[in-house]
Short mmCIF file of C-alpha atoms in Angstrom, two decimals:
data_model
loop_
_atom_site.label_atom_id
_atom_site.label_comp_id
_atom_site.label_asym_id
_atom_site.label_seq_id
_atom_site.Cartn_x
_atom_site.Cartn_y
_atom_site.Cartn_z
CA MET A 1 11.15 39.78 7.61
CA ASP A 2 6.35 39.25 7.52
CA LYS A 3 6.09 42.16 9.40
CA ILE A 4 7.44 43.78 6.24
CA THR A 5 4.09 43.49 4.00
CA GLU A 6 2.97 45.42 6.97
CA LYS A 7 4.40 49.07 6.41
CA TRP A 8 2.32 51.68 5.01
CA PRO A 9 2.55 53.66 2.60
CA GLY A 10 1.10 56.62 3.81
CA GLY A 11 1.27 58.66 7.04
CA ARG A 12 -0.70 60.41 9.72
CA ILE A 13 0.05 63.34 11.79
CA VAL A 14 1.23 62.04 14.77
CA GLY A 15 2.57 64.18 18.83
CA GLY A 16 1.15 67.33 16.63
CA SER A 17 -0.92 70.07 16.09
CA GLU A 18 -3.34 71.82 14.66
CA VAL A 19 -1.25 75.02 12.57
CA GLU A 20 -2.30 78.64 12.43
CA PRO A 21 -4.82 78.71 9.13
CA GLY A 22 -2.93 79.91 5.95
CA SER A 23 0.19 79.21 8.02
CA LEU A 24 1.71 77.05 5.20
CA PRO A 25 0.61 78.21 2.00
CA TYR A 26 2.68 75.53 -0.07
CA MET A 27 0.39 73.22 1.22
CA VAL A 28 -2.33 71.20 -1.23
CA ALA A 29 -4.90 68.36 0.01
CA ILE A 30 -5.38 66.86 -3.13
CA TYR A 31 -8.92 64.67 -3.88
CA MET A 32 -9.90 61.49 -6.04
CA ASN A 33 -13.22 60.18 -7.23
CA SER A 34 -13.36 56.59 -7.02
CA SER A 35 -16.24 55.31 -7.83
CA GLY A 36 -18.49 58.78 -8.27
CA GLU A 37 -16.95 59.75 -4.63
CA VAL A 38 -14.80 61.88 -3.88
CA LYS A 39 -13.02 61.64 -0.93
CA PHE A 40 -9.52 63.10 0.26
CA HIS A 41 -6.52 61.43 -0.90
CA CYS A 42 -3.10 62.47 -0.03
CA GLY A 43 -0.77 65.95 0.59
CA GLY A 44 1.03 68.01 -1.97
CA ALA A 45 3.49 70.37 -1.71
CA VAL A 46 3.12 73.68 -4.56
CA ILE A 47 5.96 74.07 -5.46
CA SER A 48 5.66 76.35 -9.33
CA GLU A 49 2.19 77.82 -10.11
CA HIS A 50 1.75 75.00 -12.41
CA HIS A 51 2.97 72.40 -9.91
CA VAL A 52 2.72 70.30 -7.39
CA LEU A 53 4.91 67.61 -5.80
CA THR A 54 3.36 64.51 -4.15
CA ALA A 55 4.39 60.90 -4.22
CA ALA A 56 4.44 58.92 -6.69
CA HIS A 57 1.64 55.45 -5.16
CA CYS A 58 -0.78 59.08 -5.32
CA VAL A 59 -1.71 59.07 -8.56
CA SER A 60 0.52 56.48 -9.87
CA GLY A 61 -1.85 53.32 -12.13
CA TRP A 62 -4.66 56.58 -12.31
CA ASN A 63 -6.13 59.26 -15.14
CA THR A 64 -5.05 62.98 -14.00
CA ASP A 65 -9.52 63.62 -14.46
CA ARG A 66 -9.63 61.44 -11.53
CA PHE A 67 -7.67 64.06 -9.26
CA HIS A 68 -8.27 67.32 -8.28
CA VAL A 69 -5.40 70.41 -5.83
CA VAL A 70 -7.42 71.74 -2.95
CA VAL A 71 -4.43 74.06 -2.56
CA GLY A 72 -5.40 77.00 0.73
CA ALA A 73 -7.21 74.01 2.77
CA HIS A 74 -7.26 74.16 6.54
CA ASP A 75 -10.65 72.80 8.04
CA PHE A 76 -12.74 71.28 5.49
CA THR A 77 -15.77 70.94 7.70
CA ALA A 78 -15.32 74.97 6.53
CA PRO A 79 -13.49 75.80 3.73
CA PRO A 80 -11.81 79.35 4.26
CA PRO A 81 -12.55 82.38 1.28
CA GLY A 82 -9.43 81.66 -0.46
CA GLN A 83 -9.78 78.24 -0.90
CA VAL A 84 -9.13 77.03 -4.14
CA ASN A 85 -10.30 73.95 -6.20
CA VAL A 86 -7.75 72.89 -9.18
CA SER A 87 -7.76 70.35 -11.88
CA VAL A 88 -4.96 68.17 -12.08
CA ALA A 89 -3.81 68.65 -16.12
CA GLU A 90 -0.78 65.98 -16.25
CA ILE A 91 0.72 63.63 -14.17
CA GLN A 92 4.49 63.32 -14.25
CA VAL A 93 5.07 59.83 -12.48
CA TYR A 94 9.28 59.14 -11.54
CA GLU A 95 10.30 57.00 -15.08
CA LEU A 96 11.51 54.43 -12.08
CA PHE A 97 9.33 54.14 -9.41
CA TYR A 98 8.33 50.64 -8.00
CA TRP A 99 6.80 48.62 -5.08
CA PHE A 100 9.58 46.42 -4.10
CA PRO A 101 8.63 42.59 -3.98
CA ASP A 102 6.32 40.81 -1.77
CA THR A 103 5.65 44.22 1.07
CA ALA A 104 3.92 47.57 1.20
CA ILE A 105 7.19 49.54 0.00
CA PRO A 106 7.13 52.30 -2.10
CA VAL A 107 10.62 52.61 -3.88
CA ASN A 108 11.69 55.93 -6.21
CA ASP A 109 8.46 57.61 -4.38
CA ILE A 110 8.18 60.88 -6.26
CA ALA A 111 5.46 62.41 -9.26
CA LEU A 112 4.73 65.52 -9.90
CA LEU A 113 1.01 67.04 -10.49
CA ARG A 114 0.81 70.11 -13.62
CA VAL A 115 -2.15 71.98 -12.43
CA SER A 116 -4.55 72.77 -15.60
CA GLU A 117 -4.99 76.69 -14.20
CA ALA A 118 -1.88 78.72 -13.47
CA LEU A 119 -2.03 79.20 -9.29
CA GLU A 120 -1.79 82.95 -8.16
CA LEU A 121 1.05 83.18 -5.84
CA GLY A 122 1.60 85.95 -3.38
CA SER A 123 -2.74 85.72 -2.75
CA GLY A 124 -2.84 83.28 0.33
CA VAL A 125 -0.47 80.39 -1.74
CA GLU A 126 3.69 80.53 -1.96
CA ALA A 127 6.11 76.81 -3.91
CA VAL A 128 8.18 75.81 -1.26
CA LYS A 129 11.18 76.40 -2.85
CA VAL A 130 13.48 73.02 -3.33
CA PRO A 131 16.67 71.52 -2.57
CA GLU A 132 19.76 71.50 -4.80
CA GLN A 133 21.05 68.67 -6.19
CA ASP A 134 21.62 66.88 -3.06
CA ASP A 135 21.72 70.07 -1.30
CA ASP A 136 20.33 67.64 1.82
CA PRO A 137 19.84 68.25 5.18
CA GLU A 138 21.67 68.22 8.35
CA VAL A 139 21.30 65.38 10.61
CA LEU A 140 19.10 66.31 13.51
CA GLN A 141 17.96 69.48 12.15
CA GLN A 142 14.27 69.81 12.78
CA CYS A 143 12.34 70.25 10.02
CA THR A 144 7.39 70.34 9.78
CA VAL A 145 5.44 66.83 8.65
CA SER A 146 1.95 68.47 7.51
CA GLY A 147 -0.83 66.54 6.64
CA TRP A 148 -4.61 65.62 7.26
CA GLY A 149 -3.85 62.25 8.34
CA SER A 150 -4.99 60.56 12.02
CA THR A 151 -3.64 62.79 15.02
CA GLN A 152 -3.49 58.62 16.07
CA GLU A 153 -2.79 54.59 15.08
CA GLY A 154 -5.99 53.62 14.09
CA GLY A 155 -8.65 56.80 14.08
CA PRO A 156 -10.43 58.85 12.36
CA LEU A 157 -8.57 61.38 9.41
CA SER A 158 -8.71 65.05 10.84
CA ASN A 159 -10.55 67.50 9.81
CA VAL A 160 -7.51 70.22 10.05
CA LEU A 161 -3.83 70.82 8.93
CA MET A 162 -2.10 68.74 11.59
CA ALA A 163 1.90 69.97 11.90
CA ALA A 164 4.72 67.90 14.03
CA GLU A 165 8.77 68.80 14.11
CA VAL A 166 10.39 65.77 13.39
CA PRO A 167 13.93 65.85 13.35
CA VAL A 168 16.32 64.46 10.39
CA VAL A 169 17.85 61.42 10.96
CA ASP A 170 20.95 59.51 10.40
CA GLN A 171 21.15 57.66 6.76
CA GLY A 172 22.79 54.19 9.12
CA ASN A 173 20.19 54.72 11.53
CA CYS A 174 17.19 55.04 9.93
CA ALA A 175 18.95 51.99 7.21
CA ASP A 176 19.00 50.10 10.98
CA ALA A 177 15.67 50.29 11.39
CA TYR A 178 14.31 48.60 8.96
CA TRP A 179 16.65 46.49 8.73
CA GLY A 180 18.29 47.41 5.90
CA PHE A 181 15.57 48.25 3.10
CA ILE A 182 16.47 51.90 3.23
CA ALA A 183 17.17 53.12 -0.79
CA PRO A 184 19.87 55.89 -1.44
CA THR A 185 16.02 57.93 -2.59
CA MET A 186 14.86 57.48 1.21
CA MET A 187 15.74 59.41 4.39
CA CYS A 188 13.65 59.16 8.15
CA ALA A 189 12.55 61.57 10.20
CA GLY A 190 10.98 61.19 13.87
CA TYR A 191 13.07 60.52 16.95
CA PRO A 192 14.48 57.24 18.65
CA THR A 193 11.20 57.45 21.52
CA GLY A 194 9.16 57.57 18.86
CA GLY A 195 5.59 60.14 19.25
CA HIS A 196 5.87 62.53 16.82
CA ASP A 197 5.45 60.85 13.73
CA ALA A 198 3.19 61.02 9.70
CA CYS A 199 1.30 57.77 9.19
CA ALA A 200 -1.73 55.87 6.50
CA GLY A 201 -3.59 59.43 5.87
CA ASP A 202 -0.68 62.26 4.91
CA SER A 203 1.16 60.32 1.94
CA GLY A 204 2.38 62.68 0.05
CA GLY A 205 2.43 65.56 1.84
CA PRO A 206 5.39 67.90 2.51
CA LEU A 207 8.87 67.43 4.74
CA VAL A 208 9.70 70.72 5.07
CA CYS A 209 13.47 72.26 6.70
CA ASP A 210 14.73 75.34 6.57
CA GLY A 211 12.38 76.85 3.87
CA LEU A 212 12.99 73.59 1.62
CA LEU A 213 10.99 71.02 1.08
CA GLN A 214 14.06 68.22 1.73
CA GLY A 215 11.09 65.02 1.94
CA VAL A 216 7.71 63.23 0.92
CA VAL A 217 5.73 61.73 2.77
CA SER A 218 6.40 57.70 1.99
CA TRP A 219 6.32 55.15 4.35
CA GLY A 220 6.87 53.61 8.02
CA ASP A 221 6.87 50.85 10.03
CA GLY A 222 3.35 51.99 12.68
CA CYS A 223 2.87 55.30 14.04
CA GLY A 224 5.66 57.09 16.27
CA GLU A 225 6.37 53.89 17.26
CA PRO A 226 10.31 54.14 19.02
CA LEU A 227 13.20 52.54 16.55
CA LYS A 228 10.68 53.01 13.40
CA PHE A 229 10.77 56.43 11.83
CA GLY A 230 8.61 58.13 9.14
CA VAL A 231 10.44 57.72 6.21
CA TYR A 232 10.62 59.94 3.03
CA THR A 233 11.40 60.02 -0.37
CA ARG A 234 14.66 62.06 -0.08
CA VAL A 235 13.54 65.88 -2.53
CA ALA A 236 17.68 66.99 -2.90
CA TYR A 237 17.89 63.61 -4.92
CA PHE A 238 15.65 63.87 -7.28
CA SER A 239 16.07 67.74 -7.63
CA ASP A 240 18.28 68.10 -12.19
CA TRP A 241 14.95 65.37 -12.65
CA ILE A 242 12.22 67.37 -10.76
CA GLU A 243 13.89 70.52 -12.57
CA LYS A 244 13.40 68.53 -15.68
CA HIS A 245 9.74 68.75 -15.53
CA ASN A 246 8.57 71.90 -13.60
CA TYR A 247 7.64 73.37 -16.67
CA VAL A 248 4.48 74.39 -18.60
CA PRO A 249 4.22 72.66 -22.49
CA MET A 250 3.63 75.70 -25.73
#
């Protein structure tokens, strides 16, 4: 079981390609201020004009002033005219989020960020739909995972937004790949042969299946290795929780 401690909380897009600028209008980059240095930290997805969905392990334990959200980003070296930076007003981490003891495995790995000003939807920014409670994608359904993580294990982060197509994996096969360490709040996507995956750097990024945000990049073992699928937070498990917290205080 020692190998479990090597799991990455996060992801890199492996076996994908650069997306057409503006083609994933729900995608956001989350930046973090650490010791005075502001760096890209995680991915996320717009789900309403006020909220971004991401992974709990990206934001748990930190104050809102550590983060800002970049909407409409594509190439970090050449920000497009429509790119918008917004601060974070509130962080709502799922109440039962935790790290599995003696491992780097995050459980119930989901969080909502409320941005400080309403996003202008329809101007290059769109919200992706959240599925109904327990409305999971079909096994083998093709989904899109996206982010700015590195394109090979151990490599540097990508400056441009990348995406890969990966199929949904049967829950039994998902559990078999990880010694039964798959909770009901998790799901897998990827190929048995590997080659297409997310790994450290794409944490919090979206897995979108037929227009629905079905997964959040959470953890895995290596990058694109055979029979080591990417593990995602199962958004359909949390749909009612998301709806409950997807509001703006008066």
